Each structure stands twice: as structure tokens, then as C-alpha cells.
Coordinates of C-alpha atoms in Angstrom, one line a residue:
M23 CA 46.7 -176.0 41.6
S24 CA 47.8 -174.4 38.2
A25 CA 45.2 -171.9 39.0
Y26 CA 47.2 -171.0 42.3
R27 CA 50.4 -170.9 40.7
A28 CA 48.8 -168.5 38.0
D29 CA 47.6 -166.0 40.8
L30 CA 51.1 -166.3 42.4
E31 CA 52.9 -165.5 39.0
R32 CA 50.5 -162.4 38.3
Y33 CA 50.9 -161.2 41.5
R34 CA 54.7 -161.3 41.6
G35 CA 54.5 -159.8 38.2
F36 CA 52.7 -157.2 39.5
A37 CA 54.5 -156.2 42.1
R38 CA 57.8 -155.9 40.4
S39 CA 56.3 -153.5 37.5
A40 CA 54.6 -151.5 40.2
G41 CA 58.2 -151.3 41.9
H42 CA 56.9 -152.7 45.2
D43 CA 58.7 -155.7 47.2
P44 CA 56.3 -158.8 46.7
D45 CA 56.7 -159.5 50.3
S46 CA 55.4 -156.0 51.3
R47 CA 52.3 -155.2 52.7
E48 CA 52.1 -152.3 50.1
A49 CA 52.4 -154.3 47.2
V50 CA 49.5 -156.7 48.5
R51 CA 46.8 -153.6 49.0
A52 CA 48.1 -152.3 45.8
W53 CA 47.4 -155.6 43.9
L54 CA 43.9 -155.7 45.5
G55 CA 43.2 -152.2 44.3
S56 CA 44.2 -152.8 41.0
M57 CA 41.8 -155.6 40.8
R58 CA 39.0 -153.9 41.8
E59 CA 39.9 -150.9 39.5
R60 CA 39.6 -154.0 37.0
G61 CA 36.1 -154.6 38.2
L62 CA 37.0 -158.1 39.0
K63 CA 34.2 -159.8 41.3
A64 CA 34.5 -160.1 45.1
T65 CA 34.7 -163.8 44.6
T66 CA 37.6 -163.8 42.3
V67 CA 39.5 -161.2 44.3
A68 CA 38.7 -163.3 47.5
R69 CA 40.0 -166.5 45.6
K70 CA 43.2 -164.7 44.4
L71 CA 44.2 -163.2 47.9
S72 CA 43.3 -166.6 49.4
S73 CA 46.2 -168.1 47.0
L74 CA 48.6 -165.4 48.3
R75 CA 48.0 -166.1 52.0
G76 CA 48.4 -169.8 51.2
W77 CA 52.0 -169.0 50.0
F78 CA 52.9 -166.7 52.5
R79 CA 52.0 -169.2 55.4
W80 CA 53.8 -171.8 53.5
R81 CA 56.9 -169.8 53.5
I82 CA 56.3 -169.3 57.2
D83 CA 56.1 -173.0 57.8
T84 CA 59.2 -173.6 55.8
G85 CA 61.2 -171.0 58.1
E86 CA 61.7 -168.5 54.7
R87 CA 59.7 -165.7 56.7
M88 CA 58.6 -164.5 59.9
A89 CA 55.5 -162.7 59.1
D90 CA 52.3 -162.8 56.7
P91 CA 51.8 -159.5 54.8
T92 CA 48.1 -160.8 54.4
G93 CA 47.4 -161.2 58.0
T94 CA 46.1 -157.8 58.6
I95 CA 44.1 -157.5 55.4
D96 CA 40.3 -158.6 54.9
A97 CA 39.0 -160.1 51.9
P98 CA 36.4 -158.4 50.2
R99 CA 32.8 -159.3 51.4
R100 CA 31.2 -161.7 48.9
P101 CA 27.8 -160.3 47.9
R102 CA 25.3 -162.5 49.5
R103 CA 23.4 -164.5 46.6
L104 CA 19.9 -164.0 46.2
P105 CA 17.5 -166.8 46.7
S106 CA 15.7 -168.1 43.7
V107 CA 12.3 -168.0 44.2
L108 CA 8.9 -169.0 42.2
S109 CA 6.4 -166.6 40.8
L110 CA 2.7 -167.4 42.2
D111 CA 1.8 -168.9 38.8
E112 CA 4.9 -171.1 39.1
V113 CA 3.5 -172.1 41.9
E114 CA 0.1 -172.9 41.1
R115 CA 1.5 -174.7 38.2
V116 CA 3.3 -177.0 40.4
I117 CA 0.5 -177.7 42.7
S118 CA -2.2 -178.2 40.2
V119 CA -0.3 -180.8 38.0
V120 CA -0.4 -183.3 41.1
D121 CA -2.3 -186.3 39.9
V122 CA -4.5 -186.9 43.0
S123 CA -5.9 -190.3 41.6
R124 CA -2.5 -191.8 41.9
R125 CA -1.3 -193.6 44.9
L126 CA -0.5 -191.1 47.7
G127 CA -1.2 -188.0 45.2
R128 CA -3.2 -186.6 48.0
R129 CA -0.1 -186.6 50.0
D130 CA 1.8 -184.9 47.5
R131 CA -0.3 -182.2 47.0
A132 CA -1.0 -181.4 50.7
M133 CA 3.0 -181.7 50.9
L134 CA 3.3 -178.7 48.4
E135 CA 0.6 -176.8 49.8
F136 CA 2.2 -176.9 53.1
L137 CA 5.6 -176.0 51.9
Y138 CA 4.1 -172.9 50.5
A139 CA 1.6 -172.2 53.0
T140 CA 4.1 -172.3 55.8
G141 CA 7.8 -172.0 54.7
V142 CA 9.0 -174.8 56.7
R143 CA 12.3 -176.3 56.3
I144 CA 12.1 -179.8 54.9
S145 CA 13.2 -181.3 58.1
E146 CA 10.4 -179.7 59.9
L147 CA 7.9 -180.8 57.0
I148 CA 8.7 -184.3 57.2
A149 CA 8.6 -184.0 61.6
V150 CA 5.2 -182.2 61.5
R151 CA 2.9 -184.0 63.9
L152 CA -0.6 -184.7 63.6
S153 CA -1.2 -184.0 66.9
E154 CA 0.4 -180.5 66.8
C155 CA -1.9 -179.5 64.1
D156 CA -4.9 -177.4 65.0
W157 CA -7.0 -177.5 61.9
E158 CA -9.8 -175.4 63.2
E159 CA -7.4 -172.4 64.5
R160 CA -5.3 -172.9 61.2
V161 CA -2.0 -173.2 63.0
V162 CA 0.8 -176.1 63.4
R163 CA 3.1 -176.3 66.3
L164 CA 6.6 -177.3 64.9
V165 CA 8.5 -179.1 67.8
P166 CA 12.1 -180.0 67.5
A167 CA 12.6 -183.7 66.7
E168 CA 14.1 -185.7 69.5
R169 CA 17.4 -187.4 69.3
T170 CA 19.3 -190.1 71.6
I171 CA 22.5 -188.7 73.0
Q172 CA 24.8 -190.5 75.3
R173 CA 25.7 -188.8 79.0
R174 CA 29.0 -188.3 80.3
G175 CA 30.9 -191.1 81.6
G176 CA 29.0 -193.6 80.0
R177 CA 26.0 -193.4 82.3
G178 CA 23.2 -194.5 79.8
T179 CA 21.3 -192.3 77.4
A180 CA 19.0 -189.3 77.5
R181 CA 16.5 -187.8 75.3
E182 CA 16.8 -184.2 74.0
R183 CA 14.5 -182.2 71.5
I184 CA 16.8 -180.9 68.9
G185 CA 15.8 -178.7 65.8
P186 CA 17.3 -178.0 62.6
K187 CA 18.5 -174.5 63.8
G188 CA 18.3 -174.8 67.9
N189 CA 15.9 -176.3 69.9
R190 CA 12.7 -173.4 70.2
A191 CA 9.4 -174.6 69.0
R192 CA 7.2 -172.0 67.4
I193 CA 3.5 -171.9 66.0
V194 CA 3.1 -171.2 62.2
P195 CA -0.3 -170.2 60.7
V196 CA -1.6 -172.3 57.8
G197 CA -3.4 -171.3 55.0
R198 CA -7.0 -172.6 54.1
R199 CA -6.2 -174.2 50.9
A200 CA -3.3 -176.1 52.7
I201 CA -5.5 -177.2 55.4
E202 CA -8.2 -178.5 52.9
A203 CA -5.4 -180.3 51.0
A204 CA -4.0 -181.8 54.3
L205 CA -7.6 -183.0 55.3
E206 CA -8.0 -184.7 52.3
W207 CA -5.0 -186.7 52.4
V208 CA -5.7 -187.5 56.4
E209 CA -9.0 -188.9 55.7
N210 CA -9.2 -190.3 52.3
E211 CA -5.8 -192.1 52.0
R212 CA -3.3 -191.6 55.0
A213 CA -6.1 -193.1 57.2
F214 CA -6.0 -196.6 54.9
L215 CA -2.0 -196.9 55.1
K216 CA -0.9 -200.2 56.8
G217 CA 0.7 -199.2 60.4
A218 CA -0.5 -195.5 59.8
G219 CA -2.6 -195.6 63.0
S220 CA 0.6 -196.1 65.2
Q221 CA 2.2 -192.7 63.5
D222 CA 1.9 -189.4 64.5
A223 CA 3.8 -187.9 61.7
L224 CA 1.6 -186.1 59.2
F225 CA 3.3 -187.2 56.0
L226 CA 4.0 -190.8 55.8
N227 CA 5.5 -193.0 52.9
H228 CA 3.7 -195.8 51.0
R229 CA 4.8 -198.3 53.7
G230 CA 2.9 -196.3 56.6
R231 CA 6.0 -194.9 57.9
P232 CA 7.4 -191.2 58.3
L233 CA 8.5 -189.9 54.9
S234 CA 12.4 -189.4 55.0
R235 CA 14.0 -186.3 53.4
M236 CA 15.1 -187.7 50.4
G237 CA 11.4 -188.9 49.9
A238 CA 10.3 -185.1 50.3
W239 CA 13.0 -184.3 47.7
T240 CA 11.8 -186.6 45.4
V241 CA 8.2 -185.3 45.3
V242 CA 9.3 -182.0 44.7
R243 CA 11.2 -182.9 41.8
R244 CA 8.6 -185.1 40.4
W245 CA 5.9 -182.3 40.0
V246 CA 8.5 -179.6 39.5
D247 CA 9.4 -181.4 36.3
K248 CA 5.9 -182.4 35.4
A249 CA 5.1 -178.7 35.7
G250 CA 7.8 -178.1 33.2
I251 CA 9.9 -175.6 35.3
D252 CA 13.3 -176.1 33.9
R253 CA 15.8 -174.6 36.5
P254 CA 16.5 -176.1 40.0
V255 CA 13.8 -176.2 42.5
T256 CA 14.1 -177.8 45.9
P257 CA 11.9 -177.9 48.8
H258 CA 13.8 -174.6 50.1
T259 CA 12.9 -172.8 47.0
F260 CA 9.2 -172.8 48.4
R261 CA 10.5 -171.6 51.7
H262 CA 12.2 -168.6 49.9
T263 CA 8.8 -168.2 47.9
F264 CA 6.7 -168.2 51.0
A265 CA 8.9 -165.3 52.2
T266 CA 9.4 -163.5 49.4
H267 CA 5.7 -163.7 48.5
L268 CA 4.6 -162.2 52.1
L269 CA 7.0 -159.2 52.1
E270 CA 6.0 -158.1 48.5
R271 CA 2.7 -157.9 49.9
G272 CA 3.3 -155.6 52.6
A273 CA 3.9 -158.4 55.6
D274 CA 5.9 -157.1 58.5
L275 CA 9.6 -158.3 58.4
R276 CA 9.3 -159.3 62.4
A277 CA 6.3 -161.4 61.7
V278 CA 7.9 -162.9 58.6
Q279 CA 11.1 -163.8 61.0
E280 CA 8.7 -165.3 63.8
M281 CA 7.3 -167.7 61.1
L282 CA 10.4 -168.8 59.5
G283 CA 12.3 -169.4 62.8
H284 CA 15.2 -167.4 62.2
A285 CA 16.9 -166.5 65.4
D286 CA 18.6 -163.2 63.6
I287 CA 16.5 -160.6 61.5
T288 CA 19.4 -160.0 59.4
T289 CA 18.9 -163.4 58.1
T290 CA 15.3 -162.4 57.0
Q291 CA 16.4 -159.4 55.4
I292 CA 17.8 -160.7 52.3
Y293 CA 14.1 -161.2 51.3
T294 CA 13.5 -157.8 51.1
H295 CA 16.3 -157.5 48.6
V296 CA 14.6 -159.4 46.0
D297 CA 13.9 -157.4 42.8
S298 CA 10.4 -158.0 41.6
P299 CA 7.9 -156.4 39.3
Y300 CA 5.5 -156.2 42.2
L301 CA 8.0 -153.8 44.3
R302 CA 8.7 -152.1 41.2
A303 CA 5.1 -151.4 40.4
E304 CA 4.4 -150.4 44.1
H305 CA 7.0 -147.6 44.3
R306 CA 6.0 -146.3 41.1
R307 CA 2.5 -146.1 42.2
Y308 CA 3.0 -144.6 45.8
H309 CA 6.2 -142.6 45.6
P310 CA 5.6 -138.8 44.9
R311 CA 8.7 -138.8 42.9
A312 CA 8.6 -142.0 41.1

């Protein structure tokens, strides 16, 4: 609340000193322009404009004003935050520190290999089915999870498949090392879990049931900490890393879009803006005027 009041006081003070009517669109535009000239971040400018909008709308609600001078003014576009990614060395460190001699160690290593090899979302990882894994062809078919829905009018229930970003299934390649780790888990550990035979999920917990979302997060945090990486790393970081490493090495943007399951290629394009030593080195190596 104090920040809100401070924004309004600064705005009114600016308008008076610049000779503008504080209730005019010209005053608002001049204020925004002055903040841009001072080099304020787009997020800061947008927050201050939001405070001003709230003030004018309150005055309209109370009958003090009839119009909002900020209504036709667009907030500055906030820069899209580049995703955090791991280096190849960091990926190797996280996977290599997994202790496969401990219970479910083979599962943990297989999960990490799978995350990096496929770029799946965490919801997709825990829903991967053995029946949808083709180890010989080195692909996995990601099928949207099922949920129960109530029909209109109370006429019973129905089942439908729904994925985290829609309900389209897709086929994703799986690397050799991820397949080897998955098979080692399936054949040497998963097969001996009580109740595992009745489950189709690839990754199970210690009770032989499908792994939960929180369980998958815990696995990633455990081995990231063990690897000595002291910045936030989540399962989604592996997805960002997967996409970035592919594009750095020349993969086609459309192919990466398909593997990630993005409906819009603009979502995938954010990875082309990730600054990396590899891209700079390639530019210096091949550009005729670098």
C-alpha cells in the first residue's frame, strides 16, 4: 500500500511540475516517457502504471470521474525472462553422482537421463507408460493422462484424455544412454517391486505405485544438491536444457517445437535467444566479417 501511495504522489508531483493536468492523458504519457528516459525497467514502469490505473478506476467507481485517461495506454512490454539452463558438464555431474547401489538409485538415474534426453514436462515424465516405450526404435509415445468428468445433467461420468498443454499425443526420440538407464531400472529393480506387475507407469515409488509429481521433484533436488549445484534447478530446467542444447548444435527449430509439444513456434523461439559461448564461437568461426 505504501508503494502504491508513493507512485501516486510521484505522479501528481511530476504532473504539477511539468504543467500538466494530472487527470489528462498527456500527463500520463509524459510521465511514462520520463521514466523511460531515466532508464527504469519495463517491469517497474508497468507496476507504476498499474498503480495509476487503480487510482483512476477507484475514482470512477466513486463517481469522482467519468473516464480513465490510462484506458488507451498500453503498458510497456515486459522482457521475457530467459530460461535457466544447465551446461553439459553440469548435466553430466548431476547424473554421475546418482548412487545406483542405493534403493531406487537406478530409477533416479533413469529419470534424470530421461528428462535430459526427451525434454518432457514433469507431468509427462510421471505419466510415461511402459507400453508406450519402443526401446528398439528408441522412441516414446507421450499419451495425455486420463481424467474422470461429470456429464451435463448428472448423467453419469465419462473418461477423457487430457494433457498438460492440450490432449495431443506425440512421439519423442529417446537417446541411447537414457534407454540403457531405463532398461537397467526396469529389469534389475522395477521388476522386483511389490505390485509393480500391475502398473504400466515406467517410474514407480518404493511401494510399487506410479511416482507422484512431488516425488519426481524430490529426486531432482536430491541429486542436484549432491552434485554441488547451488542455484535453483527443477525438472523443468532439464526441459529448457534439452531444447537449448539441441538448438546450439544446429537442430531445426520446427523439430524442437514438435519434440517439446509446443502448439506455437513462438514459444520455442525463446531458446534461440539464450546467450551461449557456443553460439558466439560458431559466429566467430563462420561469419565472414566476425
